[in-house]
GROMACS .gro file of C-alpha atoms in nm:
model
  375
    1MET     CA    1  -1.124  -1.380  -3.247
    2LEU     CA    2  -1.260  -1.071  -3.077
    3ASN     CA    3  -1.013  -0.793  -2.950
    4SER     CA    4  -1.118  -0.882  -2.602
    5GLN     CA    5  -1.046  -1.241  -2.623
    6THR     CA    6  -0.689  -1.163  -2.766
    7ILE     CA    7  -0.614  -0.920  -2.511
    8SER     CA    8  -0.728  -1.169  -2.241
    9ILE     CA    9  -0.475  -1.418  -2.376
   10LEU     CA   10  -0.192  -1.162  -2.389
   11LYS     CA   11  -0.269  -1.041  -2.045
   12ASP     CA   12  -0.232  -1.408  -1.904
   13LEU     CA   13   0.111  -1.420  -2.091
   14CYS     CA   14   0.210  -1.091  -1.891
   15PHE     CA   15   0.132  -1.243  -1.569
   16ASP     CA   16   0.287  -1.610  -1.632
   17GLU     CA   17   0.647  -1.574  -1.493
   18THR     CA   18   0.713  -1.942  -1.580
   19ALA     CA   19   0.609  -1.923  -1.935
   20SER     CA   20   0.839  -2.078  -2.189
   21ALA     CA   21   0.894  -2.009  -2.556
   22ASP     CA   22   0.647  -2.286  -2.615
   23VAL     CA   23   0.388  -2.143  -2.424
   24PHE     CA   24   0.416  -1.800  -2.589
   25TYR     CA   25   0.404  -1.982  -2.945
   26GLU     CA   26   0.084  -2.166  -2.865
   27ALA     CA   27  -0.065  -1.850  -2.714
   28LEU     CA   28   0.014  -1.634  -2.984
   29GLU     CA   29  -0.072  -1.883  -3.267
   30LYS     CA   30  -0.420  -1.921  -3.097
   31CYS     CA   31  -0.490  -1.554  -3.143
   32ASN     CA   32  -0.335  -1.519  -3.478
   33ALA     CA   33  -0.042  -1.300  -3.374
   34LEU     CA   34   0.239  -1.463  -3.549
   35LYS     CA   35   0.378  -1.364  -3.877
   36ASN     CA   36   0.505  -1.627  -4.109
   37ASN     CA   37   0.631  -1.351  -4.329
   38TYR     CA   38   0.795  -1.156  -4.031
   39PHE     CA   39   1.116  -1.082  -4.219
   40GLU     CA   40   0.925  -0.869  -4.453
   41TYR     CA   41   0.884  -0.607  -4.156
   42MET     CA   42   1.246  -0.604  -4.068
   43THR     CA   43   1.512  -0.333  -4.164
   44THR     CA   44   1.804  -0.533  -4.125
   45GLN     CA   45   1.961  -0.814  -4.334
   46PRO     CA   46   2.048  -1.062  -4.189
   47VAL     CA   47   1.798  -0.976  -3.924
   48ASP     CA   48   1.954  -0.811  -3.611
   49CYS     CA   49   1.705  -0.879  -3.337
   50ASP     CA   50   1.858  -0.607  -3.094
   51THR     CA   51   1.845  -0.340  -3.349
   52GLU     CA   52   1.475  -0.441  -3.470
   53LEU     CA   53   1.366  -0.422  -3.091
   54GLN     CA   54   1.468  -0.063  -3.094
   55ARG     CA   55   1.148   0.009  -3.313
   56LEU     CA   56   0.909  -0.088  -3.037
   57SER     CA   57   0.813   0.226  -2.903
   58THR     CA   58   0.673   0.349  -3.251
   59ALA     CA   59   0.559  -0.011  -3.365
   60ASN     CA   60   0.214  -0.078  -3.483
   61TYR     CA   61   0.021  -0.397  -3.390
   62ASP     CA   62   0.159  -0.578  -3.707
   63LEU     CA   63   0.512  -0.474  -3.643
   64CYS     CA   64   0.482  -0.604  -3.271
   65CYS     CA   65   0.360  -0.945  -3.405
   66ALA     CA   66   0.663  -0.962  -3.623
   67LEU     CA   67   0.896  -0.877  -3.363
   68ILE     CA   68   0.757  -1.136  -3.125
   69THR     CA   69   0.786  -1.401  -3.406
   70MET     CA   70   1.123  -1.288  -3.465
   71LEU     CA   71   1.234  -1.371  -3.110
   72LEU     CA   72   1.076  -1.713  -3.129
   73ARG     CA   73   1.239  -1.793  -3.462
   74GLU     CA   74   1.566  -1.678  -3.288
   75ASP     CA   75   1.507  -1.924  -3.022
   76HIS     CA   76   1.457  -2.194  -3.287
   77PHE     CA   77   1.798  -2.169  -3.403
   78SER     CA   78   1.948  -2.055  -3.056
   79ASN     CA   79   1.761  -2.262  -2.811
   80GLY     CA   80   1.722  -2.066  -2.478
   81SER     CA   81   1.752  -1.710  -2.615
   82PHE     CA   82   1.373  -1.660  -2.576
   83GLU     CA   83   1.410  -1.733  -2.207
   84ARG     CA   84   1.699  -1.511  -2.171
   85ARG     CA   85   1.532  -1.231  -2.332
   86LEU     CA   86   1.223  -1.288  -2.135
   87ARG     CA   87   1.449  -1.254  -1.799
   88LYS     CA   88   1.599  -0.941  -1.932
   89GLY     CA   89   1.271  -0.777  -1.982
   90GLU     CA   90   1.280  -0.780  -2.374
   91VAL     CA   91   0.962  -0.983  -2.439
   92ILE     CA   92   0.670  -0.864  -2.222
   93PRO     CA   93   0.697  -0.497  -2.339
   94ILE     CA   94   0.608  -0.617  -2.674
   95ILE     CA   95   0.309  -0.794  -2.541
   96LYS     CA   96   0.212  -0.489  -2.345
   97ARG     CA   97   0.217  -0.259  -2.640
   98MET     CA   98   0.017  -0.514  -2.816
   99ILE     CA   99  -0.250  -0.510  -2.556
  100SER     CA  100  -0.228  -0.127  -2.554
  101LEU     CA  101  -0.272  -0.102  -2.931
  102LEU     CA  102  -0.584  -0.346  -2.918
  103SER     CA  103  -0.729  -0.163  -2.633
  104SER     CA  104  -0.721   0.170  -2.814
  105GLU     CA  105  -0.918   0.023  -3.110
  106ASN     CA  106  -1.288   0.103  -3.108
  107THR     CA  107  -1.255   0.210  -2.726
  108THR     CA  108  -1.546   0.310  -2.538
  109LYS     CA  109  -1.359   0.489  -2.276
  110ILE     CA  110  -1.470   0.821  -2.181
  111ASN     CA  111  -1.314   1.110  -2.000
  112GLU     CA  112  -1.644   1.286  -1.876
  113PHE     CA  113  -2.006   1.206  -1.853
  114SER     CA  114  -2.259   1.354  -2.066
  115GLU     CA  115  -2.522   1.592  -1.936
  116LYS     CA  116  -2.780   1.325  -1.924
  117ALA     CA  117  -2.571   1.094  -1.729
  118LEU     CA  118  -2.472   1.383  -1.484
  119SER     CA  119  -2.845   1.429  -1.427
  120ALA     CA  120  -2.895   1.050  -1.355
  121LEU     CA  121  -2.616   1.053  -1.098
  122ASN     CA  122  -2.852   1.294  -0.921
  123GLY     CA  123  -2.607   1.423  -0.655
  124PHE     CA  124  -2.322   1.266  -0.477
  125TYR     CA  125  -2.183   0.920  -0.573
  126VAL     CA  126  -1.916   0.666  -0.447
  127TYR     CA  127  -1.682   0.499  -0.669
  128ALA     CA  128  -1.385   0.278  -0.693
  129LEU     CA  129  -1.079   0.267  -0.901
  130ILE     CA  130  -0.962  -0.062  -0.997
  131ASP     CA  131  -0.616  -0.212  -1.116
  132PRO     CA  132  -0.714  -0.418  -1.430
  133ARG     CA  133  -0.394  -0.619  -1.410
  134SER     CA  134  -0.491  -0.787  -1.077
  135ASN     CA  135  -0.853  -0.664  -1.057
  136ASP     CA  136  -0.778  -0.528  -0.706
  137VAL     CA  137  -0.970  -0.203  -0.588
  138PHE     CA  138  -0.689   0.040  -0.500
  139TYR     CA  139  -0.878   0.362  -0.420
  140ILE     CA  140  -1.238   0.460  -0.282
  141GLY     CA  141  -1.370   0.810  -0.337
  142LYS     CA  142  -1.665   1.015  -0.327
  143GLY     CA  143  -1.794   1.320  -0.560
  144ILE     CA  144  -2.004   1.479  -0.772
  145GLY     CA  145  -2.002   1.559  -1.151
  146ASN     CA  146  -1.696   1.430  -1.310
  147ARG     CA  147  -1.492   1.390  -0.996
  148VAL     CA  148  -1.419   1.004  -1.083
  149PHE     CA  149  -1.227   1.108  -1.398
  150SER     CA  150  -0.995   1.352  -1.198
  151HIS     CA  151  -0.728   1.118  -1.083
  152GLU     CA  152  -0.593   1.014  -1.406
  153ILE     CA  153  -0.588   1.376  -1.523
  154GLU     CA  154  -0.395   1.441  -1.185
  155SER     CA  155  -0.163   1.157  -1.262
  156SER     CA  156  -0.079   1.285  -1.611
  157LYS     CA  157   0.005   1.635  -1.475
  158SER     CA  158   0.217   1.512  -1.186
  159PRO     CA  159   0.396   1.193  -1.314
  160ARG     CA  160   0.663   1.226  -1.055
  161SER     CA  161   0.409   1.252  -0.765
  162GLU     CA  162   0.510   1.020  -0.464
  163LYS     CA  163   0.137   0.971  -0.384
  164GLU     CA  164   0.093   0.596  -0.388
  165LYS     CA  165  -0.261   0.650  -0.584
  166LEU     CA  166  -0.085   0.826  -0.855
  167LYS     CA  167   0.200   0.609  -0.877
  168ARG     CA  168  -0.040   0.305  -0.911
  169ILE     CA  169  -0.233   0.471  -1.202
  170SER     CA  170   0.109   0.578  -1.366
  171ASP     CA  171   0.217   0.207  -1.337
  172ILE     CA  172  -0.103   0.073  -1.500
  173GLU     CA  173  -0.094   0.297  -1.794
  174LYS     CA  174   0.309   0.234  -1.828
  175ASP     CA  175   0.201  -0.120  -1.852
  176GLY     CA  176  -0.051  -0.055  -2.144
  177PHE     CA  177  -0.363  -0.073  -1.927
  178GLU     CA  178  -0.643   0.148  -1.834
  179VAL     CA  179  -0.782   0.213  -1.480
  180LYS     CA  180  -1.111   0.070  -1.433
  181ARG     CA  181  -1.359   0.287  -1.282
  182LEU     CA  182  -1.674   0.180  -1.103
  183ILE     CA  183  -1.975   0.379  -0.967
  184VAL     CA  184  -2.075   0.193  -0.667
  185ASN     CA  185  -2.373   0.383  -0.543
  186TRP     CA  186  -2.526   0.734  -0.661
  187GLY     CA  187  -2.813   0.951  -0.590
  188LEU     CA  188  -2.682   1.015  -0.250
  189THR     CA  189  -2.678   1.317  -0.013
  190GLU     CA  190  -2.330   1.420   0.084
  191SER     CA  191  -2.355   1.268   0.427
  192GLU     CA  192  -2.466   0.942   0.264
  193ALA     CA  193  -2.182   0.958   0.057
  194PHE     CA  194  -1.937   1.020   0.333
  195ALA     CA  195  -2.085   0.720   0.534
  196SER     CA  196  -2.079   0.487   0.215
  197GLU     CA  197  -1.717   0.601   0.139
  198ALA     CA  198  -1.593   0.531   0.488
  199THR     CA  199  -1.787   0.197   0.508
  200LEU     CA  200  -1.631   0.081   0.191
  201ILE     CA  201  -1.261   0.192   0.288
  202ASN     CA  202  -1.331  -0.008   0.612
  203LEU     CA  203  -1.430  -0.316   0.470
  204ILE     CA  204  -1.178  -0.345   0.177
  205ASN     CA  205  -0.880  -0.257   0.411
  206ALA     CA  206  -1.006  -0.523   0.653
  207VAL     CA  207  -1.027  -0.811   0.385
  208SER     CA  208  -0.733  -0.706   0.173
  209GLY     CA  209  -0.478  -0.628   0.433
  210GLY     CA  210  -0.494  -0.244   0.364
  211LEU     CA  211  -0.416  -0.254   0.015
  212LEU     CA  212  -0.598   0.095  -0.058
  213THR     CA  213  -0.399   0.391  -0.152
  214ASN     CA  214  -0.652   0.634   0.026
  215ILE     CA  215  -0.435   0.854   0.242
  216VAL     CA  216  -0.737   0.987   0.441
  217ALA     CA  217  -0.961   0.694   0.555
  218GLY     CA  218  -1.275   0.906   0.531
  219HIS     CA  219  -1.487   1.109   0.762
  220HIS     CA  220  -1.597   0.952   1.111
  221VAL     CA  221  -1.392   0.634   1.017
  222HIS     CA  222  -1.361   0.349   1.256
  223GLU     CA  223  -1.130   0.073   1.176
  224SER     CA  224  -1.305  -0.258   1.122
  225LEU     CA  225  -1.303  -0.485   1.418
  226THR     CA  226  -1.388  -0.839   1.479
  227VAL     CA  227  -1.660  -0.872   1.751
  228GLU     CA  228  -1.394  -0.991   1.996
  229GLU     CA  229  -1.181  -0.676   1.931
  230PHE     CA  230  -1.470  -0.447   1.951
  231GLU     CA  231  -1.571  -0.592   2.293
  232LEU     CA  232  -1.215  -0.557   2.410
  233MET     CA  233  -1.187  -0.203   2.304
  234TYR     CA  234  -1.522  -0.060   2.394
  235GLY     CA  235  -1.615  -0.283   2.660
  236ALA     CA  236  -1.279  -0.241   2.861
  237GLU     CA  237  -1.290  -0.147   3.221
  238LEU     CA  238  -1.229   0.218   3.256
  239LEU     CA  239  -0.936   0.314   3.483
  240GLN     CA  240  -1.032   0.579   3.748
  241PRO     CA  241  -0.790   0.829   3.892
  242GLU     CA  242  -0.759   0.635   4.204
  243ASP     CA  243  -0.654   0.332   3.993
  244ILE     CA  244  -0.331   0.489   3.898
  245LYS     CA  245  -0.081   0.366   4.161
  246HIS     CA  246   0.229   0.439   3.988
  247SER     CA  247   0.393   0.710   3.786
  248ILE     CA  248   0.320   0.619   3.415
  249LEU     CA  249   0.442   0.722   3.078
  250VAL     CA  250   0.155   0.696   2.833
  251ILE     CA  251   0.243   0.661   2.457
  252LYS     CA  252  -0.022   0.654   2.189
  253ILE     CA  253   0.058   0.424   1.890
  254ASN     CA  254  -0.257   0.492   1.688
  255LYS     CA  255  -0.056   0.533   1.372
  256LEU     CA  256   0.185   0.246   1.449
  257TYR     CA  257  -0.077  -0.007   1.573
  258ARG     CA  258  -0.230  -0.268   1.340
  259ARG     CA  259  -0.444  -0.577   1.370
  260GLY     CA  260  -0.241  -0.887   1.434
  261MET     CA  261   0.077  -0.744   1.585
  262SER     CA  262   0.296  -0.971   1.766
  263ASP     CA  263   0.399  -0.886   2.117
  264HIS     CA  264   0.742  -0.807   1.995
  265GLU     CA  265   0.614  -0.579   1.727
  266ILE     CA  266   0.399  -0.381   1.978
  267TYR     CA  267   0.712  -0.369   2.214
  268ASP     CA  268   0.938  -0.252   1.930
  269SER     CA  269   0.704   0.021   1.838
  270VAL     CA  270   0.610   0.163   2.171
  271ARG     CA  271   0.983   0.184   2.307
  272GLY     CA  272   1.087   0.474   2.082
  273MET     CA  273   1.214   0.699   1.967
  274TRP     CA  274   1.018   0.989   2.160
  275ASN     CA  275   1.077   1.355   2.208
  276ALA     CA  276   1.141   1.369   2.571
  277SER     CA  277   1.438   1.361   2.810
  278ILE     CA  278   1.575   1.085   3.047
  279LYS     CA  279   1.610   1.345   3.325
  280SER     CA  280   1.225   1.404   3.295
  281ILE     CA  281   1.162   1.033   3.306
  282LYS     CA  282   1.385   0.985   3.618
  283THR     CA  283   1.268   1.310   3.787
  284ARG     CA  284   0.901   1.167   3.754
  285GLY     CA  285   1.005   0.826   3.867
  286VAL     CA  286   0.837   0.658   3.566
  287LYS     CA  287   0.790   0.292   3.653
  288TYR     CA  288   0.568   0.156   3.388
  289VAL     CA  289   0.519   0.245   3.006
  290PHE     CA  290   0.169   0.212   2.861
  291ALA     CA  291   0.127   0.124   2.471
  292VAL     CA  292  -0.219   0.294   2.417
  293TYR     CA  293  -0.437   0.233   2.106
  294ASN     CA  294  -0.759   0.446   2.084
  295GLY     CA  295  -0.773   0.456   2.468
  296LEU     CA  296  -0.716   0.083   2.521
  297ILE     CA  297  -0.394  -0.022   2.688
  298VAL     CA  298  -0.241  -0.297   2.457
  299GLY     CA  299   0.087  -0.321   2.615
  300VAL     CA  300   0.259  -0.240   2.954
  301TYR     CA  301   0.622  -0.246   2.998
  302LYS     CA  302   0.854  -0.200   3.297
  303PRO     CA  303   1.186  -0.028   3.137
  304ASP     CA  304   1.511  -0.152   3.264
  305GLU     CA  305   1.713   0.110   3.099
  306TRP     CA  306   1.672   0.444   2.904
  307HIS     CA  307   1.891   0.553   2.630
  308TYR     CA  308   1.940   0.831   2.379
  309VAL     CA  309   1.930   0.734   2.029
  310TYR     CA  310   2.296   0.848   1.979
  311GLU     CA  311   2.421   0.589   2.212
  312LYS     CA  312   2.303   0.328   1.972
  313ILE     CA  313   2.241   0.050   2.231
  314ASP     CA  314   1.961  -0.203   2.125
  315LEU     CA  315   1.791   0.047   1.901
  316PRO     CA  316   1.434  -0.012   1.822
  317GLN     CA  317   1.326  -0.065   1.488
  318HIS     CA  318   1.695  -0.047   1.387
  319ASP     CA  319   1.644  -0.205   1.042
  320LEU     CA  320   1.473   0.148   0.932
  321MET     CA  321   1.761   0.358   1.073
  322ASP     CA  322   1.945   0.479   0.799
  323ASP     CA  323   2.215   0.774   0.852
  324GLU     CA  324   1.976   1.051   0.757
  325THR     CA  325   1.714   0.923   1.026
  326PHE     CA  326   1.979   0.871   1.261
  327GLU     CA  327   2.096   1.221   1.250
  328ARG     CA  328   1.735   1.346   1.282
  329LEU     CA  329   1.637   1.130   1.586
  330LYS     CA  330   1.976   1.111   1.751
  331ASN     CA  331   1.877   1.321   2.075
  332ARG     CA  332   1.527   1.136   2.108
  333ILE     CA  333   1.500   0.867   2.387
  334TYR     CA  334   1.392   0.499   2.397
  335PHE     CA  335   1.370   0.221   2.664
  336VAL     CA  336   1.503  -0.121   2.687
  337CYS     CA  337   1.285  -0.394   2.870
  338LYS     CA  338   1.511  -0.722   2.900
  339ASP     CA  339   1.214  -0.944   2.965
  340TYR     CA  340   0.919  -0.758   2.834
  341LYS     CA  341   0.699  -1.073   2.811
  342ASN     CA  342   0.706  -1.138   3.175
  343LEU     CA  343   0.527  -0.845   3.340
  344ASP     CA  344   0.497  -0.829   3.722
  345GLU     CA  345   0.150  -0.842   3.874
  346GLU     CA  346   0.108  -0.470   3.938
  347GLY     CA  347   0.171  -0.410   3.565
  348LYS     CA  348  -0.074  -0.669   3.451
  349ALA     CA  349  -0.358  -0.511   3.656
  350TYR     CA  350  -0.339  -0.206   3.404
  351LEU     CA  351  -0.341  -0.424   3.078
  352HIS     CA  352  -0.620  -0.426   2.845
  353LYS     CA  353  -0.798  -0.152   3.058
  354SER     CA  354  -0.901   0.188   2.904
  355ILE     CA  355  -0.771   0.519   2.992
  356ALA     CA  356  -1.056   0.700   2.798
  357GLY     CA  357  -1.190   0.811   3.112
  358LEU     CA  358  -0.862   0.982   3.258
  359LYS     CA  359  -0.751   1.348   3.187
  360VAL     CA  360  -0.456   1.283   2.957
  361ASN     CA  361  -0.301   1.516   2.692
  362GLN     CA  362  -0.500   1.446   2.372
  363SER     CA  363  -0.310   1.658   2.151
  364ALA     CA  364  -0.253   1.465   1.811
  365GLN     CA  365   0.099   1.637   1.780
  366ASN     CA  366   0.242   1.480   2.104
  367PRO     CA  367   0.181   1.102   2.143
  368ILE     CA  368   0.338   1.097   2.492
  369THR     CA  369   0.193   1.218   2.821
  370TYR     CA  370   0.209   1.119   3.211
  371LEU     CA  371  -0.022   0.977   3.457
  372SER     CA  372   0.051   1.012   3.819
  373PRO     CA  373  -0.115   0.866   4.141
  374ILE     CA  374  -0.347   1.085   4.343
  375GLN     CA  375  -0.155   1.258   4.628
   0.00000   0.00000   0.00000
């Protein structure tokens, strides 16, 4: 059997959470990975499984086969021991090391392109990093030269990095696998590469529910929208200054908003906690709060109460409020709208309109601003 076929069988075992000792036995027997003379590889007499398992970190492929055979033999005399060791996490590491050892034999993995290949790339290219454990794309990038190889090097130099991309790479390698690198398109100008990268990020995030680890979405990226969403956002009626009949607090939730949010999720996202004062809210006579996403009013609320975080009265997103967060945000404000689903007619007149044509504070650092009626 080819190494690739054996690796495929072993990978299936890694991802089968319900596998029994019989399933392991049949699969390992199929790829000739059992050792009838397993005891010849052991250093303890009688065989002490716990002691022998400590040798795994330096085990070659044959010893791995002997160790897994040892555990299956143990189960033969002590029914259920294999499943118990499987639950304790003592079985899968053996399988993963076997995969790693087989993968390293006659590998064709490269860490840089040859000069001939670099010439064929002919400029910028767009690439994808793929998790071989699930075949999911987890990163889209663009670059020139050997850029596609730099992430694994970055990961090995920064093993404790908190970046999701590096953590994903580290987890893949820890499980005995190698990141798959796919050149998606090449021979591009820089602007073409920017556009291609952005398009792929948009598409994959839309169909995968945002599984990419890209921190930056790409240059000139717009979120993928259904045709209905596009019409709602870009075909929305533009509010004019004379349309503003009340004192309004506008809160941009661009970073909090996502497709498919429920009414309650939008409400809970927009109501706090904000760096403002209740005195200012009352002085301005704020009647409505707008939840705004990319200029579109996606929620309108008429607050019944305003509170400071330290009051702890019906806190928004309370499940995320640990002691450290509370201390940092305790002087910020939030509102409570007791019947947020039943908006009055004056409030409804603003919903799903656009404020893109109004003069509002566009500072990315400050998500809140005010609108007032023309005097």
